[in-house]
Short mmCIF file of C-alpha atoms in Angstrom, two decimals:
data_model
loop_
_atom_site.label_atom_id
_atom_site.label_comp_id
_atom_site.label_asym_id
_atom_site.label_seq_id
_atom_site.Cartn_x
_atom_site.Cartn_y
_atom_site.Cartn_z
CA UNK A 124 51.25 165.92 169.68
CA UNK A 125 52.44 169.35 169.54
CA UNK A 126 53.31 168.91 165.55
CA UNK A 127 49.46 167.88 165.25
CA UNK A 128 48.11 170.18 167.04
CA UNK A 129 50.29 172.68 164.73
CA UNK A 130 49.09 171.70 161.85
CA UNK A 131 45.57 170.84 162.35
CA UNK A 132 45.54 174.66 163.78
CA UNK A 133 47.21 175.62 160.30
CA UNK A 134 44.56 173.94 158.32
CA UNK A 135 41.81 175.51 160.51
CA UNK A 136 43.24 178.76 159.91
CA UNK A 137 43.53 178.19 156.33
CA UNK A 138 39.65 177.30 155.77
CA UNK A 139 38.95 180.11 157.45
CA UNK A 140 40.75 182.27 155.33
CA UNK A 141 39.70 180.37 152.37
CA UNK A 142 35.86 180.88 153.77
CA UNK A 143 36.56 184.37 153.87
CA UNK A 144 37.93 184.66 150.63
CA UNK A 145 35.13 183.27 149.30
CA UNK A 146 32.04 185.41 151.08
CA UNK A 147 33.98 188.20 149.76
CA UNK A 148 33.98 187.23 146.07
CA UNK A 149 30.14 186.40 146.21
CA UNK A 150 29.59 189.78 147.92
CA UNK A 151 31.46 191.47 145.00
CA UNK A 152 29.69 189.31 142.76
CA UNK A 153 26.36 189.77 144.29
CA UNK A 154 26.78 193.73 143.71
CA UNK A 155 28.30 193.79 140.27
CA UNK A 156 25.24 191.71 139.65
CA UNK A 157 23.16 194.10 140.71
CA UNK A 158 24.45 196.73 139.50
CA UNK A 159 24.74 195.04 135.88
CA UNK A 160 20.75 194.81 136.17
CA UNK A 161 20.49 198.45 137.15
CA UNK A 162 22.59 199.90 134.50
CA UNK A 163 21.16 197.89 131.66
CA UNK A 164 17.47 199.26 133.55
CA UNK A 165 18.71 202.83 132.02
CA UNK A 166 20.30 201.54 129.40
CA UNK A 167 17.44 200.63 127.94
CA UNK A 168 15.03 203.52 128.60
CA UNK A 169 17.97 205.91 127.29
CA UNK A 170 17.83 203.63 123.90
CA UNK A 171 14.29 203.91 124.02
CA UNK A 172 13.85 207.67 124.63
CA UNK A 173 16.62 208.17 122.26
CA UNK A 174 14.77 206.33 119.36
CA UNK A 175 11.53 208.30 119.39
CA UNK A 176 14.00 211.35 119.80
CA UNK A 177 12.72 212.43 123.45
CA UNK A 178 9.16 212.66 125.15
CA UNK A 179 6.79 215.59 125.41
CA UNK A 180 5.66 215.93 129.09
CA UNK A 181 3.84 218.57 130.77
CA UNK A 182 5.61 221.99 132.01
CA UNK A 183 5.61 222.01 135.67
CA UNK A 184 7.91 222.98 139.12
CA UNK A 185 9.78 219.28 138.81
CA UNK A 186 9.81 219.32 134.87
CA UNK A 187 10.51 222.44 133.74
CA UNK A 188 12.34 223.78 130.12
CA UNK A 189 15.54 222.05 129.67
CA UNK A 190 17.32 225.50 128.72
CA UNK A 191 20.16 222.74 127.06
CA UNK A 192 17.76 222.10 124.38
CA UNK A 193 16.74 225.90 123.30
CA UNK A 194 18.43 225.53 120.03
CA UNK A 195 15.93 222.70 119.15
CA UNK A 196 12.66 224.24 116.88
CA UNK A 197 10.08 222.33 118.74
CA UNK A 198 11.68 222.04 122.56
CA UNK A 199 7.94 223.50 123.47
CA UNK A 200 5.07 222.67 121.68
CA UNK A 201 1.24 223.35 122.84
CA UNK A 202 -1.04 220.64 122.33
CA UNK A 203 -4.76 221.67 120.78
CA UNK A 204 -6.22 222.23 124.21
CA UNK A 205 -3.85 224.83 125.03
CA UNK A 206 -1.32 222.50 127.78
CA UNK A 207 2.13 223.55 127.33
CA UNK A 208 4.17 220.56 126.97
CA UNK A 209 8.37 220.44 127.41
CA UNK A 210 10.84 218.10 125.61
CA UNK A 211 12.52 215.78 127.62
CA UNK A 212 15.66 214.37 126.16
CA UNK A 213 17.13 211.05 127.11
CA UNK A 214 19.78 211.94 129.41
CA UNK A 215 17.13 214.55 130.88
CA UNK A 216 14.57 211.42 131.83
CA UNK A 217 17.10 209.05 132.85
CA UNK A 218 18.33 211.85 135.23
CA UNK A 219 14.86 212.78 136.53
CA UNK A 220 14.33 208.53 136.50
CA UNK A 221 17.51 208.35 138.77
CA UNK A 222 16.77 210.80 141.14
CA UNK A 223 13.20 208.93 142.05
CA UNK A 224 15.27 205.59 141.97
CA UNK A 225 18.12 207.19 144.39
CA UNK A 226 15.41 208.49 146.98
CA UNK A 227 12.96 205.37 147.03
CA UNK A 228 15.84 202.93 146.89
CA UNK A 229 18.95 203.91 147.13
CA UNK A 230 20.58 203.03 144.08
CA UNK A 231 22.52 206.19 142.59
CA UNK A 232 22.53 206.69 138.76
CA UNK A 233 24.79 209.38 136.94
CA UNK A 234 25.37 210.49 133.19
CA UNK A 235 28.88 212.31 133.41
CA UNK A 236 31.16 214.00 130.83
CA UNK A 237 34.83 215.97 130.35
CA UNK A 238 32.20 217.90 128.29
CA UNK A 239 29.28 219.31 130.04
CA UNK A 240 26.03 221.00 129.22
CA UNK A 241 25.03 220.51 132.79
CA UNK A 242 27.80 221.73 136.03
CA UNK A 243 25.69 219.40 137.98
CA UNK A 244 26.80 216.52 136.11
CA UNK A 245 29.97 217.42 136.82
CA UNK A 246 32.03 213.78 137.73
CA UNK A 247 33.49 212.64 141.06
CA UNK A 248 37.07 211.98 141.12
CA UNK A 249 36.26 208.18 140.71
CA UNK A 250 33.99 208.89 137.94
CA UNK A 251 37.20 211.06 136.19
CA UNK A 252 39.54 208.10 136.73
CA UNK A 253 37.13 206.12 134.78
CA UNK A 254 36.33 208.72 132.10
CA UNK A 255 40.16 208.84 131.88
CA UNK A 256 40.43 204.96 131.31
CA UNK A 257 37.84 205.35 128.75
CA UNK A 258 40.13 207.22 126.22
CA UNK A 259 42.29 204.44 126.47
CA UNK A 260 40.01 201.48 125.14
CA UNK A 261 39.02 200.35 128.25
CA UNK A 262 34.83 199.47 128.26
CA UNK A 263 33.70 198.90 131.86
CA UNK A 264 35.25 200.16 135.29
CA UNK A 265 33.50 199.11 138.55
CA UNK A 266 34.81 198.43 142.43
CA UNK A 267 34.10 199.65 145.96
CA UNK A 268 34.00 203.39 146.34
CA UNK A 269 32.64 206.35 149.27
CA UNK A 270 29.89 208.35 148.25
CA UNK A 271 29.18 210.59 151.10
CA UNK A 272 30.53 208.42 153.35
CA UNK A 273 29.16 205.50 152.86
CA UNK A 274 30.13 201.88 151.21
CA UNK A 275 29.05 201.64 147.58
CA UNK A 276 29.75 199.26 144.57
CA UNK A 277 30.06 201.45 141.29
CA UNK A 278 29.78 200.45 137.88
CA UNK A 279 30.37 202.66 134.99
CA UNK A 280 30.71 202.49 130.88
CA UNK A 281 31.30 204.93 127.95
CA UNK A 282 28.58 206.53 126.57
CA UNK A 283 29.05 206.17 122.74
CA UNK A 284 27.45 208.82 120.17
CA UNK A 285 24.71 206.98 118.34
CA UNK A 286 23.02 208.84 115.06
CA UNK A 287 19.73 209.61 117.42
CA UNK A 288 21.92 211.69 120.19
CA UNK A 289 23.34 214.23 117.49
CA UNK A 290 19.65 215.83 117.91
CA UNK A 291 20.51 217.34 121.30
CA UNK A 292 24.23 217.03 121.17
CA UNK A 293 25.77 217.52 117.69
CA UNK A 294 25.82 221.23 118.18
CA UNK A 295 28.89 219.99 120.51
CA UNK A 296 30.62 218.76 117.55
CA UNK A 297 30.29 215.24 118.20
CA UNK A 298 30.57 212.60 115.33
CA UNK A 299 28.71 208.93 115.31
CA UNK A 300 30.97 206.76 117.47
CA UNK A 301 32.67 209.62 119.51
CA UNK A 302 32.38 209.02 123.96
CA UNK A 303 30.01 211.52 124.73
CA UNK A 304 31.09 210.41 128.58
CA UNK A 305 30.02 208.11 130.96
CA UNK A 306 27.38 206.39 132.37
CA UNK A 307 27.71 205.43 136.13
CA UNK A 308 25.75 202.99 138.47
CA UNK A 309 26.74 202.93 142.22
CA UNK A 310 24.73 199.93 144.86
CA UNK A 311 24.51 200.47 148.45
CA UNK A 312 26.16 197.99 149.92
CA UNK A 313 25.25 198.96 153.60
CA UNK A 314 22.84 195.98 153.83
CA UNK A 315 25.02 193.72 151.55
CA UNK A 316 28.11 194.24 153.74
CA UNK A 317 25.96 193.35 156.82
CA UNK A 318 24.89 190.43 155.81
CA UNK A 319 28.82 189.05 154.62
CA UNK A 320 29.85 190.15 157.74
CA UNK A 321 27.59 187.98 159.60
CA UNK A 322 28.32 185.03 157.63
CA UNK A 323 31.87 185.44 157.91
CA UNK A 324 30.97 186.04 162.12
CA UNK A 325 29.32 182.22 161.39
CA UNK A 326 32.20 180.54 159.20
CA UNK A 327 34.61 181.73 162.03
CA UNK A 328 32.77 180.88 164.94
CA UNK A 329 32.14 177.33 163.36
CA UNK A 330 35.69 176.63 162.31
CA UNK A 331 37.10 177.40 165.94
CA UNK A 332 34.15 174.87 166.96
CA UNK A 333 35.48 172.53 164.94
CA UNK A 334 39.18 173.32 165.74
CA UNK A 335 38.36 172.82 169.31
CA UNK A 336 36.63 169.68 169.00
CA UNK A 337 39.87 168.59 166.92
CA UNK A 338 42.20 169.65 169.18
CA UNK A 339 40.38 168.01 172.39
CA UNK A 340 40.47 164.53 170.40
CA UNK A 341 44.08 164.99 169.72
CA UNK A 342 44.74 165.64 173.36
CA UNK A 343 42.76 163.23 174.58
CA UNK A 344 44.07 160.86 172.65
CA UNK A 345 47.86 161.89 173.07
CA UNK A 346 47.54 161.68 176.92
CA UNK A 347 45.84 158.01 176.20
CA UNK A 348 48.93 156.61 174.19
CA UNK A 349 51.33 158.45 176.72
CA UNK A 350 49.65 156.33 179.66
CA UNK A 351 49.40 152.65 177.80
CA UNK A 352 53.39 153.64 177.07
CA UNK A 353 53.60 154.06 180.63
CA UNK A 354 51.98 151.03 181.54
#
């Protein structure tokens, strides 16, 4: 009885690890999904932006000169009516884009470099690390990181000189094909964590159900064989 019991509670225990294991690898796969989606989101408008070589938009408090960009002729132009209207570059949109994205939900976008035009864009240590394994060959970092204290899922890739960026940046000395730096995608994962947790909360709680049923049936039926030996 006792050797049963053992090793029914060993396989019980195992499941539940096993359960476990596996709630975490959807979580993780859940947010690098996400993520994924989000950073080929500003991929994309980056490409797009970069292809019609920025977008005039009006002067105003939240859009104002990029002072980056005063080496380019036409960074100001005024249109026949007399509105004053300001280039936005791509890396200027996306970070404008991100900010709006970041405060409605949550999701924090970042274009990061060794090289800066910007301080602000100055990258976190985990951003570094990446930027770091960049140099090396290495195309895609992502895991669990802090960002102010809280749980977040980050994704990040090179950002490779195309012909279309040495507009804004080749006054940096960058060639076609050269990491300009990084581009970095982080999910909350707050809600996502939540909801593993509870499942996990379920998987364990229904296992031990099951455990206990298990073990009453061997008891049961142990006690029922010691008493016909009796007999």
């Amino acid at each position: 009885f006792i050797i049963l019991l053992l090793s029914w509670t060993i396989i019980i225990v195992f499941l539940i690890f096993f359960e476990i294991s596996k709630v975490n690898k959807e979580t993780d796969e859940i947010a690098k999904t996400e993520a994924k989606a989000n950073f080929d989101k500003d991929q994309a408008i980056r490409f797009w932006a970069a292809s019609h070589g920025g977008v005039y938009v009006p002067i105003d408090s939240n859009t104002p000169q990029n002072s980056n960009l005063s080496h380019i002729a036409e960074r100001d132009i005024i249109t026949p009516s007399g509105k004053k209207l300001t280039l936005m570059n791509p890396a200027y949109m996306i970070r404008q884009l991100n900010e709006y994205f970041t405060e409605y939900y949550g999701v924090v976008g970042h274009i990061t470099s060794k090289k800066l035009l910007r301080p602000e864009n100055k990258p976190d240590e985990w951003e570094l690390k990446a930027l770091n394994q960049f140099e090396t060959g290495i195309d895609e970092v992502s895991g669990h990181s802090e960002i102010k204290g809280k749980p977040y899922f980050r994704l990040m890739q090179p950002m490779l000189i195309k012909q279309s960026c040495l507009k804004c940046h080749g006054h940096q000395g960058y060639k076609v094909g050269d990491i300009r730096g990084g581009v970095s995608v982080a999910i909350p994962m707050t809600s996502i964590l939540e909801h593993a947790s509870l499942q996990k909360e379920r998987s364990v709680f229904s296992f031990s159900l099951l455990w206990l049923i298990g073990s009453l049936v061997l008891f049961f039926g142990h006690r029922s064989l010691s008493n016909s030996f009796k007999k």
